[in-house]
PDB file of C-alpha atoms in Angstrom:
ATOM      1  CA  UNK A   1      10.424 -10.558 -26.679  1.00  0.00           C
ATOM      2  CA  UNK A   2      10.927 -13.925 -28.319  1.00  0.00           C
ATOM      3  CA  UNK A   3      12.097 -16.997 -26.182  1.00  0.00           C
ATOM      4  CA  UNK A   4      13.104 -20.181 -27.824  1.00  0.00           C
ATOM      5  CA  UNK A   5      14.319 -22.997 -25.214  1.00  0.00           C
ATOM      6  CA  UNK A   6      15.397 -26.787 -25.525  1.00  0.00           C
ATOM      7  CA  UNK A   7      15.706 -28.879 -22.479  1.00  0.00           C
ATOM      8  CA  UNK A   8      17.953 -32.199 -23.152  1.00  0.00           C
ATOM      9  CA  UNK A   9      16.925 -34.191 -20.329  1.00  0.00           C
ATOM     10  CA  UNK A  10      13.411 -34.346 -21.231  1.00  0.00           C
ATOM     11  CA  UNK A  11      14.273 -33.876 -25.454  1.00  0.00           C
ATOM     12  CA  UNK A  12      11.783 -30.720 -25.454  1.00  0.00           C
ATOM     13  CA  UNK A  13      12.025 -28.096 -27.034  1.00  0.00           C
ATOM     14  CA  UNK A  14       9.484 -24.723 -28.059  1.00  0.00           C
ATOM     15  CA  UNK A  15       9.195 -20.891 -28.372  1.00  0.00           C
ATOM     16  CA  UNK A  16       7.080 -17.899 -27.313  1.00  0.00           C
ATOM     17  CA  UNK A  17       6.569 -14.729 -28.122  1.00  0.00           C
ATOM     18  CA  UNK A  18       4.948 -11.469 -25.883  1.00  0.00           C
ATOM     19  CA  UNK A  19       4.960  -7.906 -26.995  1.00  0.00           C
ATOM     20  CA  UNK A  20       4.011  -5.485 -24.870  1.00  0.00           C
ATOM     21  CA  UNK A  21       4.087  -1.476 -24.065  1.00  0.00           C
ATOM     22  CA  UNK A  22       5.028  -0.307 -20.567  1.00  0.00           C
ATOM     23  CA  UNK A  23       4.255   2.876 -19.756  1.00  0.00           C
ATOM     24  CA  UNK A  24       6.072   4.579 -16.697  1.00  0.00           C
ATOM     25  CA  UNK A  25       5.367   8.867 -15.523  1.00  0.00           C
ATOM     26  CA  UNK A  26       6.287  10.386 -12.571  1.00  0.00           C
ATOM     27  CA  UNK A  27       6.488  14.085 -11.245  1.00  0.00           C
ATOM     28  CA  UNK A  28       8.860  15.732  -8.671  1.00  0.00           C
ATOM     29  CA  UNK A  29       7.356  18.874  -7.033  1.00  0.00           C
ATOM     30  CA  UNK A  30       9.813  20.695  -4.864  1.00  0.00           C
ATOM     31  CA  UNK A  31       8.123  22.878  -1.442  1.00  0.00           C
ATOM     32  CA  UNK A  32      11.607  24.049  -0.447  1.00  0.00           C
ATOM     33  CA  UNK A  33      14.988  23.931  -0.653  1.00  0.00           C
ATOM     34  CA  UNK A  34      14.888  21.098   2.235  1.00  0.00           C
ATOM     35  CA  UNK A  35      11.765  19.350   1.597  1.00  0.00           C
ATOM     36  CA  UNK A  36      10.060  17.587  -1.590  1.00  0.00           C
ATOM     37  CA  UNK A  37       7.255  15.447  -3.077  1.00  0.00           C
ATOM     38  CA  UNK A  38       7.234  12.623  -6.028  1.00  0.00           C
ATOM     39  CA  UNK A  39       4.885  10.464  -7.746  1.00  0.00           C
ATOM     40  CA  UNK A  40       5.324   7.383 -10.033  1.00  0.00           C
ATOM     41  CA  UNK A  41       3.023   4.980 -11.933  1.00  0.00           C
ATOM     42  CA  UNK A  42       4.489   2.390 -14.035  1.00  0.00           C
ATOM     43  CA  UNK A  43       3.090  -0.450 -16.105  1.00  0.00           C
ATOM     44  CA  UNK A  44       5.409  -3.868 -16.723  1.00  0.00           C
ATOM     45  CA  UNK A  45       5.758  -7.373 -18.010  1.00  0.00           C
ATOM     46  CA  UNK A  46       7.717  -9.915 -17.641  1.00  0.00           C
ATOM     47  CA  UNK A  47       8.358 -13.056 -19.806  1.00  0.00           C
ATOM     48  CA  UNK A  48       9.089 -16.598 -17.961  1.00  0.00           C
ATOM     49  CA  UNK A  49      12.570 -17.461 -18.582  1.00  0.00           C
ATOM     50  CA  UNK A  50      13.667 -20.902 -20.169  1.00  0.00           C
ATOM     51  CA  UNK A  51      13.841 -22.955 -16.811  1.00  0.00           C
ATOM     52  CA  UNK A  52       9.612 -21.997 -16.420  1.00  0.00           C
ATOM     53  CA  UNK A  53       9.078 -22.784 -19.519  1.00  0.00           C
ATOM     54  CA  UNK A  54      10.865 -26.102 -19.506  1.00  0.00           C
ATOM     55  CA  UNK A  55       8.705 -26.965 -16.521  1.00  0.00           C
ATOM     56  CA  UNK A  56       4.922 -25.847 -17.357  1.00  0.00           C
ATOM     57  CA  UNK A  57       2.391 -25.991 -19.786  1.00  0.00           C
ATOM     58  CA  UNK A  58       1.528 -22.530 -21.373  1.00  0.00           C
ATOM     59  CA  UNK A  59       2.790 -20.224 -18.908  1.00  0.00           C
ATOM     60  CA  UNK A  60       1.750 -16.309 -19.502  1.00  0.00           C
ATOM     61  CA  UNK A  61       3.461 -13.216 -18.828  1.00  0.00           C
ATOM     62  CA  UNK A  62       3.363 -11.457 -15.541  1.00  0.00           C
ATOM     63  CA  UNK A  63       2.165  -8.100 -15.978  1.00  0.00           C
ATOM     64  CA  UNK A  64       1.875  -5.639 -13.066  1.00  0.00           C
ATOM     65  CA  UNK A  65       0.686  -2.122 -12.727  1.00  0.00           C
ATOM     66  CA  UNK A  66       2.660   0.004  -9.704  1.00  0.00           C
ATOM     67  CA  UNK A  67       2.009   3.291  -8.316  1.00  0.00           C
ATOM     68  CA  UNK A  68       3.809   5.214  -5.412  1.00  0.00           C
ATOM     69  CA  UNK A  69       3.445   8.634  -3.879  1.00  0.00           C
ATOM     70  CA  UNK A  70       6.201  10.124  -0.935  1.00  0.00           C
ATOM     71  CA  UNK A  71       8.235  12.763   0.469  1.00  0.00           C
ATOM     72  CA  UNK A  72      12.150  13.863   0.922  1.00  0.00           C
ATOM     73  CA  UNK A  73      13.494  16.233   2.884  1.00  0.00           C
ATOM     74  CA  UNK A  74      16.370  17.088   5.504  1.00  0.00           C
ATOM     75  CA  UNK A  75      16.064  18.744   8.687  1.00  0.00           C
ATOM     76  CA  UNK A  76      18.984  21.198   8.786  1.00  0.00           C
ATOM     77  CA  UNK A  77      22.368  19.289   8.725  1.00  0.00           C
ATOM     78  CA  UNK A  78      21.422  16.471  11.632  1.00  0.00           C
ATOM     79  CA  UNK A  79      18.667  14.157   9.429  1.00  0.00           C
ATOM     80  CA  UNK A  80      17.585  13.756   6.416  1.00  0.00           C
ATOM     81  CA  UNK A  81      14.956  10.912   5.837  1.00  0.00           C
ATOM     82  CA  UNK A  82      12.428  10.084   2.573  1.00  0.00           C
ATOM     83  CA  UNK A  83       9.016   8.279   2.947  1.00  0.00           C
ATOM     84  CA  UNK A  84       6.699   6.203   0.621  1.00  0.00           C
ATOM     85  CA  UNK A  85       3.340   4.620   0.202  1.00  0.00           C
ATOM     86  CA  UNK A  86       3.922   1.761  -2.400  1.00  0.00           C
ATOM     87  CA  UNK A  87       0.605  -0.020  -4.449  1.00  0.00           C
ATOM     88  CA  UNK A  88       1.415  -2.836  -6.766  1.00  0.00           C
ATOM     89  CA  UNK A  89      -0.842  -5.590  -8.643  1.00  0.00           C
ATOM     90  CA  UNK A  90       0.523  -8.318 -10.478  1.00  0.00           C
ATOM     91  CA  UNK A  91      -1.515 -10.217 -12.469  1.00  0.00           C
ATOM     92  CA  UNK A  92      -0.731 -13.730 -14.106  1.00  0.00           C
ATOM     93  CA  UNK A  93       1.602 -13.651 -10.987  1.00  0.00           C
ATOM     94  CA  UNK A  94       3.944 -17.193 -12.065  1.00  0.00           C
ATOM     95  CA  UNK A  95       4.813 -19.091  -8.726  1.00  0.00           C
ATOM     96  CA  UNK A  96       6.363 -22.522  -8.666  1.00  0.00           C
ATOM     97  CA  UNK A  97       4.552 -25.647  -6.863  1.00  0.00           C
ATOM     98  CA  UNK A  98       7.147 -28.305  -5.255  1.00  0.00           C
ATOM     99  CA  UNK A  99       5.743 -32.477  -5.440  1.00  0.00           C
ATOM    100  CA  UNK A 100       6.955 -34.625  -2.778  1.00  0.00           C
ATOM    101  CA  UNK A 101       9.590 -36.331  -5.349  1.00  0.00           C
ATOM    102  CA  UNK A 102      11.421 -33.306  -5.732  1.00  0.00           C
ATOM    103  CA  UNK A 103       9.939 -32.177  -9.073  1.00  0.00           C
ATOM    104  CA  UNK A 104       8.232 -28.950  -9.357  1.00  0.00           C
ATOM    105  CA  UNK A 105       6.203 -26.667 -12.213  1.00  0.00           C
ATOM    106  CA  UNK A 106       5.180 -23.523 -12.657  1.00  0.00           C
ATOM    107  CA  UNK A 107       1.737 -22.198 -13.025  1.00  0.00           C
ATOM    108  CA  UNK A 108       0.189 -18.690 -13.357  1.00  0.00           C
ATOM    109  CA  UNK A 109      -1.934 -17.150 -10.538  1.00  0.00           C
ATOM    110  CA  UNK A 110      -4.735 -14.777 -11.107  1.00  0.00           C
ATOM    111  CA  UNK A 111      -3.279 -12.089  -9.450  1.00  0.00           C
ATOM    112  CA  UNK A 112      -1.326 -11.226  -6.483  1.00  0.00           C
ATOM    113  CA  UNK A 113      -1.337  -7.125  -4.693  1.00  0.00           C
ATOM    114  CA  UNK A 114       1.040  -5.766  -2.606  1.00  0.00           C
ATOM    115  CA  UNK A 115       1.518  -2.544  -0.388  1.00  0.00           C
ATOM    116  CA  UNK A 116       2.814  -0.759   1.841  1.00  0.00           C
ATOM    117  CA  UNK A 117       5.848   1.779   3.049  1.00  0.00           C
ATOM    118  CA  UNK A 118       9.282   2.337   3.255  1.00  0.00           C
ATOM    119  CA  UNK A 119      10.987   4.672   5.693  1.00  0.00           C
ATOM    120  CA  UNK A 120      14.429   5.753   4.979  1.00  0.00           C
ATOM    121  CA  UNK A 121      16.911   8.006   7.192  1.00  0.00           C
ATOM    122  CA  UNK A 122      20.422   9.631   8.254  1.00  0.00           C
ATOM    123  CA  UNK A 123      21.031  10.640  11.600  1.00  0.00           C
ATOM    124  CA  UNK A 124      24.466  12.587  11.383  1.00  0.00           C
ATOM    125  CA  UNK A 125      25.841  12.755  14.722  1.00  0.00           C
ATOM    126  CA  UNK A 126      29.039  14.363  13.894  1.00  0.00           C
ATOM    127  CA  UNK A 127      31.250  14.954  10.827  1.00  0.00           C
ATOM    128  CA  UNK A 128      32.185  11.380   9.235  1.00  0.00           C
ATOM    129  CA  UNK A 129      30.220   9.798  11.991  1.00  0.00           C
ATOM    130  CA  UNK A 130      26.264   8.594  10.581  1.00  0.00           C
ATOM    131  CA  UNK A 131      23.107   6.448  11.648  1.00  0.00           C
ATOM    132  CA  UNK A 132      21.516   5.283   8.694  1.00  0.00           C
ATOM    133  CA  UNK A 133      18.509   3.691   9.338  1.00  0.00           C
ATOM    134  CA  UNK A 134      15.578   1.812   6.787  1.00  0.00           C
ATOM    135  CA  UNK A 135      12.304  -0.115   7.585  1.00  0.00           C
ATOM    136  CA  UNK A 136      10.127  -1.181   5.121  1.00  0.00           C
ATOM    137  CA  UNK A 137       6.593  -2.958   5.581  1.00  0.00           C
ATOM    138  CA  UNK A 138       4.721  -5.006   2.930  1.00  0.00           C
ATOM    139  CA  UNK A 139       1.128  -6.965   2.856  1.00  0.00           C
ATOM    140  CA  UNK A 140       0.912  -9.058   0.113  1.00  0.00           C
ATOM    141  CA  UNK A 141      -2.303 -11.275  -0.774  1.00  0.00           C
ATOM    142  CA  UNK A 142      -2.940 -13.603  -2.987  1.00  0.00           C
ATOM    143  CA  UNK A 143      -6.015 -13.085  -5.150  1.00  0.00           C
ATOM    144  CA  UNK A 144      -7.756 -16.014  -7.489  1.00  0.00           C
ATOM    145  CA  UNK A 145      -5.089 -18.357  -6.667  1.00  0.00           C
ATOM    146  CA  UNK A 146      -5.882 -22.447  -6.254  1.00  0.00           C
ATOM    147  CA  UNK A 147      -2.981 -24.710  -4.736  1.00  0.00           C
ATOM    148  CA  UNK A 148      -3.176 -27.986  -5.565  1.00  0.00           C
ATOM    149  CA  UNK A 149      -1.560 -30.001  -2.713  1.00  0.00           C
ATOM    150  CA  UNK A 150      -0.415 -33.504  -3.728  1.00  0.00           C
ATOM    151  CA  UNK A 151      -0.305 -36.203  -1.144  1.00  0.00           C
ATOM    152  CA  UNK A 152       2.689 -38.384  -1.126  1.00  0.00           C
ATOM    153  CA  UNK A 153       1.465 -41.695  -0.961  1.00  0.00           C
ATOM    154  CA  UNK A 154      -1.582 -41.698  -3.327  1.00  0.00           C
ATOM    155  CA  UNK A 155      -0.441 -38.924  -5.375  1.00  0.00           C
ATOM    156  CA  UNK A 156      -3.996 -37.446  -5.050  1.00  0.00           C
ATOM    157  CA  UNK A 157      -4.572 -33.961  -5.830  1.00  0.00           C
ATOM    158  CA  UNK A 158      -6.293 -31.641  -2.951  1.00  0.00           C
ATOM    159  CA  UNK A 159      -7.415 -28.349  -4.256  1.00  0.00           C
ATOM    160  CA  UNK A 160      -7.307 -25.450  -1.935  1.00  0.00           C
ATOM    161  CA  UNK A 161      -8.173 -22.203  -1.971  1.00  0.00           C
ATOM    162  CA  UNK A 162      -5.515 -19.401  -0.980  1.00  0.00           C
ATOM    163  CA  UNK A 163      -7.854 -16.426  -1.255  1.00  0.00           C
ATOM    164  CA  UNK A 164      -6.740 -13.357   0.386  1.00  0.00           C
ATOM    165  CA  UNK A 165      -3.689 -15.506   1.584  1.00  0.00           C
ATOM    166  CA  UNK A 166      -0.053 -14.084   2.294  1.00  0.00           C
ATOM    167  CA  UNK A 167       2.397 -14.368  -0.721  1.00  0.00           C
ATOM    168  CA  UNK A 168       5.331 -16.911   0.365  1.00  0.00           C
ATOM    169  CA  UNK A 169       8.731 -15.539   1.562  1.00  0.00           C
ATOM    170  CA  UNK A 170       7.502 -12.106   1.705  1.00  0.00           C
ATOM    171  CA  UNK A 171       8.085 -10.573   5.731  1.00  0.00           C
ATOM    172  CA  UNK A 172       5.203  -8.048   6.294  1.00  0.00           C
ATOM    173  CA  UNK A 173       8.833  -6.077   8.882  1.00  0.00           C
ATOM    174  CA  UNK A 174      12.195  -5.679   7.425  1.00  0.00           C
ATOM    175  CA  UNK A 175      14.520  -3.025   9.740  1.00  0.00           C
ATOM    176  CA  UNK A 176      18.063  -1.946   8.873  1.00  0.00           C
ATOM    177  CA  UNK A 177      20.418   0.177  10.867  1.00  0.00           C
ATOM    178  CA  UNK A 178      23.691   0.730  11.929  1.00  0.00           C
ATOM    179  CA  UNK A 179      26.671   3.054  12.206  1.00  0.00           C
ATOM    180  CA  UNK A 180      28.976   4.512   9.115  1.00  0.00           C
ATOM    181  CA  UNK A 181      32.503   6.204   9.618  1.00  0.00           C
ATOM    182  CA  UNK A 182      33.918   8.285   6.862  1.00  0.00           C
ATOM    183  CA  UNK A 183      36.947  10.161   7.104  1.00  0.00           C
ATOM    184  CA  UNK A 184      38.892  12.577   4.672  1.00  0.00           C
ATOM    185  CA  UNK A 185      41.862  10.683   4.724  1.00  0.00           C
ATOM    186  CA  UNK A 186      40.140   7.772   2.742  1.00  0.00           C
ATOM    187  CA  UNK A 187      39.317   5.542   5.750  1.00  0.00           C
ATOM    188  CA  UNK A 188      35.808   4.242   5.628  1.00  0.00           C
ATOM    189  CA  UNK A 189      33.892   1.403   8.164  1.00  0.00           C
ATOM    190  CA  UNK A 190      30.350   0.959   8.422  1.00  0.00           C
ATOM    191  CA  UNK A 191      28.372  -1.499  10.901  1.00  0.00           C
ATOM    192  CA  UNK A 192      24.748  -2.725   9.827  1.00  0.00           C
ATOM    193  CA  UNK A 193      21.987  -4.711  11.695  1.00  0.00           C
ATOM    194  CA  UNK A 194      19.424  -6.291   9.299  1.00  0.00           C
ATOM    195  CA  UNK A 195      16.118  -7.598  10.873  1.00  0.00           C
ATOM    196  CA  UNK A 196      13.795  -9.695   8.954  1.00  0.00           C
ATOM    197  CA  UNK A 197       9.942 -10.933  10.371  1.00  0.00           C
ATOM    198  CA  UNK A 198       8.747 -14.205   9.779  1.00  0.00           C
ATOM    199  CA  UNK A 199       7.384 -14.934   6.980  1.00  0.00           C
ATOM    200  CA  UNK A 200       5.230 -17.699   5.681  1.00  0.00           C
ATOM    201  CA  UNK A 201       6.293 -20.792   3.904  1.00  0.00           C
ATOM    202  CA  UNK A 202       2.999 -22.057   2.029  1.00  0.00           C
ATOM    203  CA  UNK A 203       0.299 -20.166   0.289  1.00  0.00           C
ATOM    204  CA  UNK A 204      -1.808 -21.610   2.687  1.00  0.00           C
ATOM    205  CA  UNK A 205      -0.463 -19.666   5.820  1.00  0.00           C
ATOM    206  CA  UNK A 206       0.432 -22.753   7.663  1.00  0.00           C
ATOM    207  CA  UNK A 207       4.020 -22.721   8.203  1.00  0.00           C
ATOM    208  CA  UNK A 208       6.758 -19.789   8.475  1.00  0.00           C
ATOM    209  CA  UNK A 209      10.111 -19.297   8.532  1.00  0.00           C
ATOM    210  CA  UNK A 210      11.296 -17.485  11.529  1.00  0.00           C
ATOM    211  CA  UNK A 211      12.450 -14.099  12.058  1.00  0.00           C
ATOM    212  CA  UNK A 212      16.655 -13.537  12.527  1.00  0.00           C
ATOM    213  CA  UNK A 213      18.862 -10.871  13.058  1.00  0.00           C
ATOM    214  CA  UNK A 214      22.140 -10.484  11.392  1.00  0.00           C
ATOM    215  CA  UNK A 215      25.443  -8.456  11.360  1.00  0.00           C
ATOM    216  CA  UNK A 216      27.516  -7.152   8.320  1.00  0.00           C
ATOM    217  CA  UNK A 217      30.735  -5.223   8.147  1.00  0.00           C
ATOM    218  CA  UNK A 218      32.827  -3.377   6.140  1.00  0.00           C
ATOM    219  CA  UNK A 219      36.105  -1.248   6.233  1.00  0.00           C
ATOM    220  CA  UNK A 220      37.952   0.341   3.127  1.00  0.00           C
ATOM    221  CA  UNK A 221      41.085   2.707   2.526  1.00  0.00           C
ATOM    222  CA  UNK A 222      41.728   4.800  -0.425  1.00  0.00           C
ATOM    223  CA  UNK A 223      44.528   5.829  -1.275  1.00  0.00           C
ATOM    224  CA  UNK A 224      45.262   7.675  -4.237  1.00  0.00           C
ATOM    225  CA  UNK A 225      44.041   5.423  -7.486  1.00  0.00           C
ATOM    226  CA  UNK A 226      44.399   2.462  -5.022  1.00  0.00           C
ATOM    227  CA  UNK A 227      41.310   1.294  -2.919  1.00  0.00           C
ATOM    228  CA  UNK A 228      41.473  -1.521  -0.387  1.00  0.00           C
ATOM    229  CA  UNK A 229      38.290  -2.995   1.187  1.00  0.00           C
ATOM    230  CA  UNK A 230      37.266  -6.029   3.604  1.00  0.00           C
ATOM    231  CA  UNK A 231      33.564  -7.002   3.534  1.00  0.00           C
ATOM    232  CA  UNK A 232      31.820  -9.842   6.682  1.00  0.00           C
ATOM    233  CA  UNK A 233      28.676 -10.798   6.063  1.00  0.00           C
ATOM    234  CA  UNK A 234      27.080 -12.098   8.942  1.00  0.00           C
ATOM    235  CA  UNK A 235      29.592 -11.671  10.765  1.00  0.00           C
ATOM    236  CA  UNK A 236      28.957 -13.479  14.200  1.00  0.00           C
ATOM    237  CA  UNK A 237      27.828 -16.622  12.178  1.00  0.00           C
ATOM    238  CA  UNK A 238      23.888 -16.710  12.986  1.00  0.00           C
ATOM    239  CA  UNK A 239      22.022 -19.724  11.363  1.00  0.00           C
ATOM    240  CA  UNK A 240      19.110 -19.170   9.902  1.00  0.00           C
ATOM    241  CA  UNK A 241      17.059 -19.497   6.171  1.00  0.00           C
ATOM    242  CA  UNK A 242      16.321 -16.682   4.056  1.00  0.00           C
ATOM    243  CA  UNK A 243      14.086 -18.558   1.922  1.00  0.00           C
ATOM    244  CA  UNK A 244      11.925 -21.978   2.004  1.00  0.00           C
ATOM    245  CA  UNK A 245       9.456 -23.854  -0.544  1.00  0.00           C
ATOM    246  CA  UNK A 246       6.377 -25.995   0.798  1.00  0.00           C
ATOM    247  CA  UNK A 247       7.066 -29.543  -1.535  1.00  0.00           C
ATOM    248  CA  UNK A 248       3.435 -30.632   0.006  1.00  0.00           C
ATOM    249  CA  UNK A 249       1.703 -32.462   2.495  1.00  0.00           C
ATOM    250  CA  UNK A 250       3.527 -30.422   5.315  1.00  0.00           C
ATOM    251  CA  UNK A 251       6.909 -30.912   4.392  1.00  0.00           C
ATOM    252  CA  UNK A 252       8.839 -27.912   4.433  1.00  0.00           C
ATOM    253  CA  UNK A 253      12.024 -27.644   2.679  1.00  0.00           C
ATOM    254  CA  UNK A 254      14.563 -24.684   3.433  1.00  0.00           C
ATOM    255  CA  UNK A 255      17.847 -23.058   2.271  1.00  0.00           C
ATOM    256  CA  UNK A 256      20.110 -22.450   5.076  1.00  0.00           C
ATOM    257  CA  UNK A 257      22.491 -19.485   4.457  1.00  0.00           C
ATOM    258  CA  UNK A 258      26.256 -18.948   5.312  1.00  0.00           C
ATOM    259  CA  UNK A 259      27.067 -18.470   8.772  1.00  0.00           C
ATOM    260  CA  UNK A 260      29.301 -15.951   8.224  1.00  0.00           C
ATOM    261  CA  UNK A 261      31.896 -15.324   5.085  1.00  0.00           C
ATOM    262  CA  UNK A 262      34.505 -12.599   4.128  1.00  0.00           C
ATOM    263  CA  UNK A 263      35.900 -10.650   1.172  1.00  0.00           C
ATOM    264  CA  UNK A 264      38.284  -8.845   0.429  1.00  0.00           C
ATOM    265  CA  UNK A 265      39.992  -7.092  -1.714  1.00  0.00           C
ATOM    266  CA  UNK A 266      42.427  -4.039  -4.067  1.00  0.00           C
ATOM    267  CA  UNK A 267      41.657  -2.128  -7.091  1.00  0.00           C
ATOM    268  CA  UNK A 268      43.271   0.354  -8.784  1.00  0.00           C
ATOM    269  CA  UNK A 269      41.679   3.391 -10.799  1.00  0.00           C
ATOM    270  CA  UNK A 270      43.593   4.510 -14.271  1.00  0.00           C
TER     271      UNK A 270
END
């Protein structure tokens, strides 16, 4: 992959240029009809894009190396549900570092691991009527990783170490559920709940973002080639951030989201 960039605020300009094989293997092994096991390992890079490389000084290519092992499988008509154990480790992790004057850059990180599980499920109550339900937890630690904390006055560097230290805007808890209607006819409404866990702000653990609880809706209608949907997205107008950046010396700065918006819309299949 070759990258060349030019930035005409600051008149820079330069190149790189990565190569690199990724491997990826998995297996499937089926116990029954109803019930099944998998396995995956997979090897990646990834190149910084032109707005990192516009703002650092030789940055390198993340690579990670990602394995996961887990089971599928239904229990008659009423559930079906899959379940996996997730391993990742990234290293030359790139993660951005706010100033207090708004500027930022990029740097690499050692490395950076991450696991955990993922439950996912269907409860079908009756025909057309569903529970689909999801939870997913994640640790994930920062490993060889130095932050250096500028204070705004003096503009003094503080070095500090984040050893073993939870990755920013990553929620250890995330739970989804809700209710989903289908019906022959071509009506279709759904209902979900999404619950996200706090989550910390600065790689040194010191400040999170709280946990929130939002609502999302949808109803469609097909009919024929025509389709007709409407879409709410938190739909009872909760406030809350999604994601925030530590700019240094304890200031937190945050991105608040949309309390609530709507969509809708018609297509038409040929």
């Amino acid at each position: 992959i070759k990258t060349e960039w030019e930035d005409n605020l600051t008149s820079t300009d330069g190149d790189t240029s990565d190569s690199k094989v990724s491997p990826k293997v998995g297996l499937v092994y089926k116990l029954s009809d109803t019930l099944s096991m998998y396995a995956n390992y997979a090897e990646a890079f990834l190149s910084p894009s032109v707005d990192k490389l516009s703002h650092s000084e030789g940055l390198d290519p993340e690579n990670a190396t990602s394995y996961e092992i887990g089971v599928k499988g239904a229990f008659g008509k009423i559930f079906t549900y899959e379940v996996t154990y997730y391993n990742m480790e990234v290293k030359d992790r790139i993660v951005v570092e706010y100033h207090p004057d708004w500027t930022y850059e990029y740097k690499n990180v050692g490395k950076t691991t991450a696991q955990g599980m993922e439950f996912g499920g269907e409860f079908f109550i009756f025909e057309g009527l569903s529970v689909p339900i999801n939870y997913t937890y994640t640790e994930s630690k920062y490993e060889d990783y130095v932050y250096d904390d500028y204070d705004p006055i003096t503009w003094q560097i503080t070095p500090i170490d984040c050893e073993d230290k939870n990755v920013v805007n990553v929620p250890k808890h995330k739970v989804n559920i809700g209710i989903r209607y289908t019906n022959p006819a071509g009506l279709n409404a759904s209902v979900m709940a999404k619950w996200v866990d706090e989550m910390y702000v600065d790689p040194m653990n010191n400040h999170k973002l709280d946990d929130h609880i939002t609502f999302d809706a949808k109803v469609s209608y097909d009919w024929g080639k025509w389709s007709f949907y409407l879409v709410g997205n938190n739909i009872f107008g909760k406030k809350y951030s999604d994601t925030a950046y530590y700019a240094g010396a304890g200031v937190c700065k945050y991105y608040p989201m949309h309390e609530g918006y709507y969509m809708g819309g018609v297509s038409y299949k040929f």
